[in-house]
Amino acid sequence: MAISGVGNHNLYSYVKNKEVENSASSDYSDYLSKKYDCVKNGTVLISKAYLKECTENPDKAKELEESLAFYNESYQSGYANAKANASAIGAKLVDYSESWSIDSTGNITMIASTTVTSGDNIKGWKEQKEEQTKRLSEKKGYVFK
């Protein structure tokens, strides 16, 4: 702890309170990292300001932990949807990742990334598009070129 003056009780109290605040946020962050793998491995990033708010407000902390508990379910759902979408276009899902960022007000931004490939035994994108266009034209009686 740094004290810039002897006898300055207000400054000492301010610095001491800041250390307690930082310690509480750090302790809570450590707790979340131990309890939730998504925090531990960095797939969910939480604003320091929001962590601080959660240490002071049990309702916010409960809301945060409910969101973190939902992460695995969200990931599995996203993975299943990405796999189904790839299959629907004749591709193969190679990789799926999902990350969250929780801002200072508790809003969550989710980013998902998928990598698909046409592979050796799967039709190419151009062939898929041509077949889809042909099916649509036959179904509606239109001719597309």
mmCIF file of C-alpha atoms in Angstrom:
data_model
loop_
_atom_site.group_PDB
_atom_site.id
_atom_site.type_symbol
_atom_site.label_atom_id
_atom_site.label_comp_id
_atom_site.label_asym_id
_atom_site.label_seq_id
_atom_site.Cartn_x
_atom_site.Cartn_y
_atom_site.Cartn_z
ATOM 1 C CA MET A 1 0.000 0.000 0.000
ATOM 2 C CA ALA A 2 1.288 3.436 -0.925
ATOM 3 C CA ILE A 3 0.703 6.356 1.415
ATOM 4 C CA SER A 4 1.709 9.770 0.185
ATOM 5 C CA GLY A 5 1.766 11.701 3.426
ATOM 6 C CA VAL A 6 1.796 11.075 7.136
ATOM 7 C CA GLY A 7 -1.267 12.111 9.068
ATOM 8 C CA ASN A 8 -3.491 12.393 6.014
ATOM 9 C CA HIS A 9 -6.286 10.141 7.265
ATOM 10 C CA ASN A 10 -8.626 10.804 4.322
ATOM 11 C CA LEU A 11 -6.013 9.757 1.764
ATOM 12 C CA TYR A 12 -5.136 6.679 3.831
ATOM 13 C CA SER A 13 -8.804 5.690 4.067
ATOM 14 C CA TYR A 14 -9.276 6.223 0.333
ATOM 15 C CA VAL A 15 -6.244 4.093 -0.591
ATOM 16 C CA LYS A 16 -7.238 1.424 1.944
ATOM 17 C CA ASN A 17 -10.829 1.307 0.609
ATOM 18 C CA LYS A 18 -9.564 0.989 -2.959
ATOM 19 C CA GLU A 19 -7.408 -1.958 -1.904
ATOM 20 C CA VAL A 20 -10.442 -3.624 -0.298
ATOM 21 C CA GLU A 21 -12.524 -2.992 -3.427
ATOM 22 C CA ASN A 22 -9.809 -4.364 -5.698
ATOM 23 C CA SER A 23 -9.306 -7.325 -3.392
ATOM 24 C CA ALA A 24 -13.036 -8.126 -3.365
ATOM 25 C CA SER A 25 -13.229 -7.982 -7.172
ATOM 26 C CA SER A 26 -10.084 -10.081 -7.465
ATOM 27 C CA ASP A 27 -11.403 -12.649 -4.986
ATOM 28 C CA TYR A 28 -14.712 -12.827 -6.861
ATOM 29 C CA SER A 29 -12.874 -13.204 -10.174
ATOM 30 C CA ASP A 30 -10.808 -16.057 -8.683
ATOM 31 C CA TYR A 31 -13.980 -17.692 -7.377
ATOM 32 C CA LEU A 32 -15.640 -17.463 -10.812
ATOM 33 C CA SER A 33 -12.537 -18.894 -12.501
ATOM 34 C CA LYS A 34 -12.603 -21.889 -10.181
ATOM 35 C CA LYS A 35 -16.339 -22.483 -10.551
ATOM 36 C CA TYR A 36 -16.783 -21.836 -14.295
ATOM 37 C CA ASP A 37 -14.426 -23.261 -16.915
ATOM 38 C CA CYS A 38 -15.597 -20.653 -19.441
ATOM 39 C CA VAL A 39 -14.121 -17.925 -17.204
ATOM 40 C CA LYS A 40 -11.016 -19.943 -16.403
ATOM 41 C CA ASN A 41 -10.165 -20.623 -20.055
ATOM 42 C CA GLY A 42 -11.012 -17.095 -21.210
ATOM 43 C CA THR A 43 -13.987 -17.858 -23.450
ATOM 44 C CA VAL A 44 -16.012 -15.482 -21.283
ATOM 45 C CA LEU A 45 -14.465 -12.122 -20.486
ATOM 46 C CA ILE A 46 -16.074 -9.963 -17.801
ATOM 47 C CA SER A 47 -15.604 -6.229 -17.402
ATOM 48 C CA LYS A 48 -13.778 -5.268 -14.196
ATOM 49 C CA ALA A 49 -16.423 -2.607 -13.559
ATOM 50 C CA TYR A 50 -19.173 -5.232 -13.759
ATOM 51 C CA LEU A 51 -17.251 -7.601 -11.493
ATOM 52 C CA LYS A 52 -16.964 -4.779 -8.959
ATOM 53 C CA GLU A 53 -20.699 -4.119 -9.225
ATOM 54 C CA CYS A 54 -21.400 -7.826 -8.674
ATOM 55 C CA THR A 55 -19.332 -7.824 -5.469
ATOM 56 C CA GLU A 56 -21.548 -5.012 -4.170
ATOM 57 C CA ASN A 57 -24.914 -6.226 -5.465
ATOM 58 C CA PRO A 58 -26.007 -9.830 -4.797
ATOM 59 C CA ASP A 59 -28.761 -9.613 -7.439
ATOM 60 C CA LYS A 60 -26.206 -8.681 -10.108
ATOM 61 C CA ALA A 61 -23.913 -11.489 -8.918
ATOM 62 C CA LYS A 62 -26.788 -13.973 -9.169
ATOM 63 C CA GLU A 63 -27.600 -12.746 -12.679
ATOM 64 C CA LEU A 64 -23.948 -13.070 -13.728
ATOM 65 C CA GLU A 65 -23.640 -16.590 -12.345
ATOM 66 C CA GLU A 66 -26.873 -17.673 -14.035
ATOM 67 C CA SER A 67 -25.441 -16.440 -17.336
ATOM 68 C CA LEU A 68 -22.147 -18.229 -16.748
ATOM 69 C CA ALA A 69 -23.994 -21.436 -15.853
ATOM 70 C CA PHE A 70 -25.867 -21.155 -19.175
ATOM 71 C CA TYR A 71 -22.665 -20.837 -21.240
ATOM 72 C CA ASN A 72 -22.173 -24.598 -21.768
ATOM 73 C CA GLU A 73 -25.774 -25.059 -22.859
ATOM 74 C CA SER A 74 -25.442 -22.133 -25.258
ATOM 75 C CA TYR A 75 -22.218 -23.556 -26.654
ATOM 76 C CA GLN A 76 -23.739 -27.012 -27.215
ATOM 77 C CA SER A 77 -26.792 -25.492 -28.909
ATOM 78 C CA GLY A 78 -24.612 -23.313 -31.145
ATOM 79 C CA TYR A 79 -22.433 -26.285 -32.055
ATOM 80 C CA ALA A 80 -25.457 -28.427 -32.941
ATOM 81 C CA ASN A 81 -26.937 -25.638 -35.079
ATOM 82 C CA ALA A 82 -23.635 -25.038 -36.877
ATOM 83 C CA LYS A 83 -23.286 -28.753 -37.578
ATOM 84 C CA ALA A 84 -26.858 -28.998 -38.888
ATOM 85 C CA ASN A 85 -26.409 -25.899 -41.068
ATOM 86 C CA ALA A 86 -23.192 -27.257 -42.542
ATOM 87 C CA SER A 87 -24.853 -30.593 -43.245
ATOM 88 C CA ALA A 88 -27.839 -28.863 -44.863
ATOM 89 C CA ILE A 89 -25.579 -27.291 -47.477
ATOM 90 C CA GLY A 90 -23.586 -30.456 -47.985
ATOM 91 C CA ALA A 91 -20.564 -29.346 -46.012
ATOM 92 C CA LYS A 92 -18.766 -30.695 -42.975
ATOM 93 C CA LEU A 93 -18.249 -28.744 -39.746
ATOM 94 C CA VAL A 94 -14.526 -28.641 -39.017
ATOM 95 C CA ASP A 95 -14.390 -26.211 -36.101
ATOM 96 C CA TYR A 96 -16.767 -24.245 -33.888
ATOM 97 C CA SER A 97 -15.940 -21.687 -31.238
ATOM 98 C CA GLU A 98 -17.993 -19.327 -29.142
ATOM 99 C CA SER A 99 -16.894 -16.506 -26.888
ATOM 100 C CA TRP A 100 -18.724 -14.004 -24.718
ATOM 101 C CA SER A 101 -17.833 -10.551 -23.553
ATOM 102 C CA ILE A 102 -19.756 -9.070 -20.622
ATOM 103 C CA ASP A 103 -19.565 -5.278 -20.531
ATOM 104 C CA SER A 104 -19.701 -2.858 -17.603
ATOM 105 C CA THR A 105 -23.507 -2.925 -17.525
ATOM 106 C CA GLY A 106 -23.819 -6.705 -17.743
ATOM 107 C CA ASN A 107 -24.742 -6.885 -21.428
ATOM 108 C CA ILE A 108 -23.404 -9.984 -23.154
ATOM 109 C CA THR A 109 -21.961 -9.962 -26.649
ATOM 110 C CA MET A 110 -21.645 -13.458 -28.077
ATOM 111 C CA ILE A 111 -19.397 -14.215 -31.030
ATOM 112 C CA ALA A 112 -19.503 -17.603 -32.740
ATOM 113 C CA SER A 113 -17.148 -18.781 -35.440
ATOM 114 C CA THR A 114 -17.540 -21.840 -37.624
ATOM 115 C CA THR A 115 -15.215 -23.443 -40.123
ATOM 116 C CA VAL A 116 -16.718 -25.751 -42.705
ATOM 117 C CA THR A 117 -15.218 -27.625 -45.611
ATOM 118 C CA SER A 118 -16.596 -29.297 -48.674
ATOM 119 C CA GLY A 119 -14.186 -32.230 -48.239
ATOM 120 C CA ASP A 120 -13.450 -34.951 -50.779
ATOM 121 C CA ASN A 121 -16.805 -36.736 -50.686
ATOM 122 C CA ILE A 122 -18.993 -33.664 -50.345
ATOM 123 C CA LYS A 123 -20.335 -31.541 -53.181
ATOM 124 C CA GLY A 124 -18.718 -28.158 -53.744
ATOM 125 C CA TRP A 125 -20.435 -24.842 -53.090
ATOM 126 C CA LYS A 126 -21.013 -24.088 -56.776
ATOM 127 C CA GLU A 127 -22.570 -27.512 -57.372
ATOM 128 C CA GLN A 128 -24.813 -27.052 -54.315
ATOM 129 C CA LYS A 129 -26.016 -23.679 -55.599
ATOM 130 C CA GLU A 130 -26.704 -25.072 -59.086
ATOM 131 C CA GLU A 131 -28.760 -27.968 -57.656
ATOM 132 C CA GLN A 132 -30.702 -25.639 -55.376
ATOM 133 C CA THR A 133 -31.456 -23.277 -58.271
ATOM 134 C CA LYS A 134 -32.584 -26.193 -60.448
ATOM 135 C CA ARG A 135 -34.896 -27.553 -57.712
ATOM 136 C CA LEU A 136 -36.439 -24.117 -57.202
ATOM 137 C CA SER A 137 -37.005 -23.585 -60.916
ATOM 138 C CA GLU A 138 -38.639 -27.017 -61.291
ATOM 139 C CA LYS A 139 -40.803 -26.427 -58.256
ATOM 140 C CA LYS A 140 -42.061 -23.023 -59.400
ATOM 141 C CA GLY A 141 -41.874 -23.554 -63.157
ATOM 142 C CA TYR A 142 -39.201 -20.866 -63.567
ATOM 143 C CA VAL A 143 -36.019 -21.101 -65.553
ATOM 144 C CA PHE A 144 -32.910 -19.506 -64.000
ATOM 145 C CA LYS A 145 -29.691 -18.963 -65.858
#
